Amino acid sequence: MRPPRWADTVVRRLLPPGERGHHMLGDLREEWAADARRGRGLATLRMVGNAVEIRLRLGRSKRGGGVMQLLESMGRTCRQAARSLLRAPAYSATAVVTLALGLTAFTTVFAVARAVLLQPPPFTDPDELVALRVVDTDDPGVGLEASYLLSFPQFVDVTDRSRTFEATAAWLSDAPVLEFPDGVPPLRVQLTAVTGRFFEVTGLQAEAGRLLQPADQNADAPLVAVLSHRLWRSRYGEDPAMVGRSISVNGVSYEVVGVLDRAFQGLPPVGTLPTSDTDVWIAHGPSYFSSGRSVRGLHNVSVLARLAPRASLEGAEAELRAVSDELSGEFEEHVDERVFAVPVQELLAGPARGPMALLFAGCAIVLLLAVMNVAALTLTRTSARATEMAVREALGGGVGSRAGVLLAESAWLAGGGVAGGVGLSVLLLSLARATQPGLLPRLGAATLDLPTLGVAAVVGALAALSVGLLPVARLGSPGRWLRSARGTTGGGQRLRSALVVAQIAGTVVLLTSTGLILRSLGEAARVDPGFRSDGVLMADLRMPTPFVSPEWPQHVDFFRTLADRLAGVPGVESVGFAYQAPIDEGWNNGFHFADRPREVAGRGPSAIYRPVDAGYFATLEIPVVEGRGIEPTDGSETAPVAVVNEAFAERYFEPGAAVVGTRVDYGDFWGRDSGPLEIVGIVADVHFAGPTAPVPPAIYLPHAQQPVREMTVFLRTRGDPRALVEPLQGAVAELRPDLPLDDVAALSDEVRARSGPVRVLSAVTGTLAAVALALALVGLYGVLSYGVELRRREIGIRLAIGAEPGGVVRSLLVRVVGLVGLGLAAGAGLTVATVGLLDRLLFGVTPADPVTWIAAVGLLSALATSVGLLPALRAARIDPIQALRGD
Amino acid sequence: MTSRGDYSVDTDYKCDTDAPPMSLHDIPRLGDLEQLVLLTVLRLGERAHGIHLRRALREEGEREVSRGALYKTLERMEEKGLVRWELSESTPSRGGIPRRRYVVTEEGLAGLRHTRRILLGLWDGLEGALG
């Protein structure tokens, strides 16, 4: 008894082919025979059903149809494509590396851009958060860059008089010492003193305990502190019992009431926003913020405000303008001051937008160039595969199957490119985080998260499609490959030429941009910083006392003694102290000239406030250009004096007028009025804010006459300044073992670090330009040599009938010059359209800088022509006999 | 990844049978269906054909296995070297197609012994709890 033939046939088709399915067929027949005793129909149905079940389980049949077949055929196509690529390792490797380079740049910049520009800051509803700043309405540079902080009374007034803000908060940063019991060395911590509603405004959450509340800022409230998650973890081992214990900060005891959420991170250490580097948060009222007095002119608090529900930024702006006008009328310190609001999102993204846009454009260009190059390469390869395609066509492979193989090949290439790109990108990001954490705000938050990977995959897929579609579109009509199998087709030559023109154009943009940035760097490097940084060691010393302390005369003594001891250390040439380094702008304070009519407060002159000791100018080699510098004899008992810089003299004096001998007055300052200070000398300008920024007026004052509790020590030596670290630490420890020494560094390293971002930017655009240049040249070479290859026979005939080799070279070079010329023209147009992005990054050069343009265009033309010359020369050496006999 | 029925191997395992010595890493780890199939093949002996295997698994192993699943398991076990097959006699109802008779290999036996030792060790002393 046997099953019906149709069932047997169906089952046979469902089962795997060969011996593998053969015994299964036997089993099913045997079962059918056993079942058929109870009914043949049912037995037959069961047999077919069982075959389907086996088929679904094993799913490897070469016959049958539907999804299975599609999947199988796709798998087959992919394997075929992989084999084909492995047979052409040079092509495959070139294509994968090219795509990987393009995708690395793109993915990295996308990840950074996402972190810097797109990801919200770690606050609740950041859209409603604004920072408040002040500008002088008569300042031509109105805007964020020309703005400054509010004074505490100004903050209180704005808070009281505005209705568009739900809540406001002010804060002030400090770097006190956290003390530990049992002889554990003290730790310098970042402290942020906030007003009571700070955490309500920011919407930050507590990890443990509670955060600070309005009641905590009352004068009679107990002193409480909130720890950062980082400090809680690193110093207290995440001990929950820390909540309720006391910590000692600069000798003052605070009860820890909570720990801040670990999610608060990624905000830059300096700026208008509270830094996420803060270790300790304390609440303080007006007394702390104004050092015991109401100082309207002391602009020292940062302010955040949350917009009230239904309030708009425009509404807030209008209200702030009205409030500013009121304050301007009521207090002479606020005349012509305008308080304005900046969205927090804008603050974070704003400064990075220009460089990011530039990098993004650069990366997009490189990616495009990479795709174009691989497309051109693939076109060439497809043309060269005419024979293979002809055979496939002859064997019955339809356009679909051939297109499938070509697309599958591109998919493999793009897959390799994405994998390589993502891998390199991960490396680059961790490298950037490790070496240049301050390069961009929130760089630390840049990771290859899921959306970034998704974008990389999508871009990769698009690249695969673009690479694969060009040759697929040229697969053409049936029989085409059979006819062209001898390889004489010029297919795609025009397309390839267009790709080369586009590549050259993109390269022009990158080369000119890089050239302009490099020229700016060169110009900046030529600027004399005003001091000599090599051979100088610097370190910060801060007394663990409140901001203004009655102990300051002892501080002066300490610094003087320390200077004397350090001067005796072997290798030390000179010692100097200053409040802040010459590369920090620091505080800009208002003053008035004692001998001139006093101007309205807030509108009077202002200058950088810089207490220094007698050794400072000599140690940093800042020349005294007139009068004298600060002398050791300038003490608390002698007449108050000041030394100004040249910018001060230029800003506040007519040319030729006597500066030395005039007197400046700070009035009531830091809680004391020292009376007018006589200007006794002028020193050369120091570029506080870097070589590209204008030098602001500055007043240097003897440290012995100024109550500053923190100073930076500078030691000059002939050898390596780092060798002085230990002697310095020893000298400090001998005098004050409780005093930590912070930010010990060679001054030259710090100077270099300041120009780090621009340097890195130039390195990145330089790399992009180099990659683009290489891609364009490779593309050009490929197109030209392939063109020569196609015309081999024709050139052979020309040479055979007497054409001069020189003429052949010339005719080919004309083509090179044509392509390069077109590319340069298109590139120049593109550059003119995009160079605006660079405007703010340039220093000392204009976007139309002829040197850069000539250099970029010249370099590209020279290289492109040399690359183009190679295939032309080869063409001239073609042996006519061989060319005719060839193929 | 450990699937259901995979058991970890303790490191002081000593082979206590007459089987050729195998290193610890050579001992295949068995899934529970694989164990059942191996035991059933051993029990069926000369009758260890596909059809009988399925039936015996259902009746003695209390395990209902579809044909596809059984063939797939057998193919996998063959790849792992746990079983091999020989062609045996055909029947008229098979239309001349010979049967496959499955045989447990040395590796299959080693895997079974190892699993048994671990299971017995785990069972040991649990009579009180399990009854």
CSV table of N, CA and C in Angstrom, one decimal, chain A residues 1-3 16 19-31 33-35 46 50 53-54 57-58, chain B residues 49-52 54-55 66-69 71-72 75 85 87 91-100 102:
chain,number,residue,atom,x,y,z
A,1,MET,N,0.8,-1.2,0.0
A,1,MET,CA,0.0,0.0,0.0
A,1,MET,C,0.9,1.3,0.0
A,2,ARG,N,0.7,2.1,-1.0
A,2,ARG,CA,1.5,3.3,-1.1
A,2,ARG,C,0.6,4.6,-1.0
A,3,PRO,N,1.1,5.7,-0.6
A,3,PRO,CA,0.3,7.0,-0.6
A,3,PRO,C,0.0,7.4,-2.0
A,16,PRO,N,13.9,18.1,2.7
A,16,PRO,CA,15.2,18.5,2.2
A,16,PRO,C,15.6,17.6,1.1
A,19,GLU,N,19.9,12.6,0.3
A,19,GLU,CA,19.8,11.6,1.3
A,19,GLU,C,19.2,12.1,2.6
A,20,ARG,N,19.4,13.4,2.9
A,20,ARG,CA,18.9,14.0,4.1
A,20,ARG,C,17.4,13.9,4.2
A,21,GLY,N,16.7,14.1,3.1
A,21,GLY,CA,15.3,14.1,3.1
A,21,GLY,C,14.7,12.7,2.7
A,22,HIS,N,15.6,11.9,2.1
A,22,HIS,CA,15.2,10.6,1.6
A,22,HIS,C,14.6,9.7,2.7
A,23,HIS,N,15.4,9.6,3.8
A,23,HIS,CA,14.9,8.6,4.9
A,23,HIS,C,13.7,9.2,5.5
A,24,MET,N,13.6,10.5,5.5
A,24,MET,CA,12.3,11.1,6.1
A,24,MET,C,11.1,10.7,5.3
A,25,LEU,N,11.3,10.7,4.0
A,25,LEU,CA,10.2,10.3,3.1
A,25,LEU,C,9.8,8.9,3.4
A,26,GLY,N,10.9,8.0,3.6
A,26,GLY,CA,10.6,6.6,3.9
A,26,GLY,C,9.8,6.5,5.2
A,27,ASP,N,10.2,7.3,6.2
A,27,ASP,CA,9.5,7.3,7.5
A,27,ASP,C,8.1,7.7,7.4
A,28,LEU,N,7.9,8.8,6.6
A,28,LEU,CA,6.5,9.3,6.4
A,28,LEU,C,5.7,8.3,5.6
A,29,ARG,N,6.3,7.6,4.7
A,29,ARG,CA,5.5,6.6,3.9
A,29,ARG,C,5.1,5.4,4.9
A,30,GLU,N,6.1,5.0,5.7
A,30,GLU,CA,5.8,3.9,6.6
A,30,GLU,C,4.7,4.3,7.6
A,31,GLU,N,4.7,5.6,8.1
A,31,GLU,CA,3.7,6.0,9.0
A,31,GLU,C,2.3,6.1,8.3
A,33,ALA,N,1.4,4.2,5.9
A,33,ALA,CA,0.9,2.9,5.7
A,33,ALA,C,0.2,2.4,7.0
A,34,ALA,N,0.8,2.8,8.2
A,34,ALA,CA,0.2,2.4,9.4
A,34,ALA,C,-1.1,3.1,9.7
A,35,ASP,N,-1.1,4.4,9.3
A,35,ASP,CA,-2.4,5.2,9.5
A,35,ASP,C,-3.5,4.8,8.6
A,46,ARG,N,-2.4,13.8,7.0
A,46,ARG,CA,-1.5,13.8,8.1
A,46,ARG,C,0.0,13.8,7.5
A,50,ASN,N,2.6,16.5,8.2
A,50,ASN,CA,3.9,16.2,8.9
A,50,ASN,C,5.1,16.7,8.0
A,53,GLU,N,5.4,20.3,8.6
A,53,GLU,CA,6.0,20.6,9.9
A,53,GLU,C,7.5,20.4,9.9
A,54,ILE,N,7.9,19.3,9.2
A,54,ILE,CA,9.4,19.0,9.1
A,54,ILE,C,10.1,20.1,8.3
A,57,ARG,N,10.5,23.2,10.4
A,57,ARG,CA,11.5,23.0,11.4
A,57,ARG,C,12.9,23.0,10.8
A,58,LEU,N,13.1,22.4,9.7
A,58,LEU,CA,14.4,22.3,9.1
A,58,LEU,C,14.7,23.4,8.1
B,49,HIS,N,15.0,3.2,15.2
B,49,HIS,CA,14.7,4.0,13.9
B,49,HIS,C,13.9,5.2,14.3
B,50,GLY,N,13.9,6.2,13.4
B,50,GLY,CA,13.2,7.4,13.6
B,50,GLY,C,11.8,7.2,14.2
B,51,ILE,N,11.0,6.4,13.5
B,51,ILE,CA,9.6,6.3,13.9
B,51,ILE,C,9.5,5.7,15.3
B,52,HIS,N,10.3,4.6,15.6
B,52,HIS,CA,10.2,4.0,16.9
B,52,HIS,C,10.7,4.9,18.0
B,54,ARG,N,10.4,8.1,18.2
B,54,ARG,CA,9.4,9.1,18.5
B,54,ARG,C,8.4,8.5,19.4
B,55,ARG,N,8.0,7.3,19.1
B,55,ARG,CA,7.0,6.6,19.8
B,55,ARG,C,7.5,6.3,21.3
B,66,SER,N,7.8,16.5,18.0
B,66,SER,CA,7.3,16.5,16.6
B,66,SER,C,8.4,15.9,15.8
B,67,ARG,N,8.0,15.5,14.6
B,67,ARG,CA,8.9,14.8,13.7
B,67,ARG,C,10.1,15.8,13.3
B,68,GLY,N,9.7,17.0,13.0
B,68,GLY,CA,10.7,18.0,12.6
B,68,GLY,C,11.7,18.2,13.7
B,69,ALA,N,11.1,18.3,14.9
B,69,ALA,CA,12.0,18.6,16.1
B,69,ALA,C,13.0,17.4,16.3
B,71,TYR,N,14.0,15.2,14.0
B,71,TYR,CA,15.0,15.1,13.0
B,71,TYR,C,16.1,16.2,13.2
B,72,LYS,N,15.6,17.3,13.6
B,72,LYS,CA,16.6,18.4,13.8
B,72,LYS,C,17.5,18.1,15.0
B,75,GLU,N,19.9,15.5,13.8
B,75,GLU,CA,21.0,16.1,13.0
B,75,GLU,C,22.0,16.8,13.8
B,85,TRP,N,24.5,7.1,12.4
B,85,TRP,CA,23.5,6.2,11.9
B,85,TRP,C,24.0,5.2,10.9
B,87,LEU,N,22.5,2.5,7.7
B,87,LEU,CA,21.3,2.1,6.9
B,87,LEU,C,20.9,0.7,7.3
B,91,THR,N,11.2,-1.6,4.3
B,91,THR,CA,10.0,-2.4,4.3
B,91,THR,C,9.2,-2.1,3.0
B,92,PRO,N,8.2,-2.9,2.7
B,92,PRO,CA,7.5,-2.6,1.4
B,92,PRO,C,6.8,-1.3,1.5
B,93,SER,N,6.3,-0.9,2.7
B,93,SER,CA,5.6,0.4,2.8
B,93,SER,C,6.5,1.6,2.6
B,94,ARG,N,7.8,1.4,2.7
B,94,ARG,CA,8.7,2.5,2.5
B,94,ARG,C,9.1,2.7,1.0
B,95,GLY,N,8.6,1.8,0.2
B,95,GLY,CA,8.9,2.0,-1.2
B,95,GLY,C,10.4,1.8,-1.5
B,96,GLY,N,11.0,0.9,-0.8
B,96,GLY,CA,12.4,0.6,-1.1
B,96,GLY,C,13.4,1.6,-0.4
B,97,ILE,N,12.9,2.6,0.3
B,97,ILE,CA,13.8,3.5,1.0
B,97,ILE,C,14.3,2.8,2.3
B,98,PRO,N,15.6,2.7,2.5
B,98,PRO,CA,16.1,2.0,3.7
B,98,PRO,C,15.9,2.9,4.9
B,99,ARG,N,15.8,2.2,6.1
B,99,ARG,CA,15.6,3.0,7.3
B,99,ARG,C,17.0,3.4,7.8
B,100,ARG,N,17.0,4.5,8.7
B,100,ARG,CA,18.2,4.8,9.4
B,100,ARG,C,18.1,4.3,10.8
B,102,TYR,N,19.8,4.5,14.4
B,102,TYR,CA,20.7,5.3,15.2
B,102,TYR,C,21.5,4.6,16.2
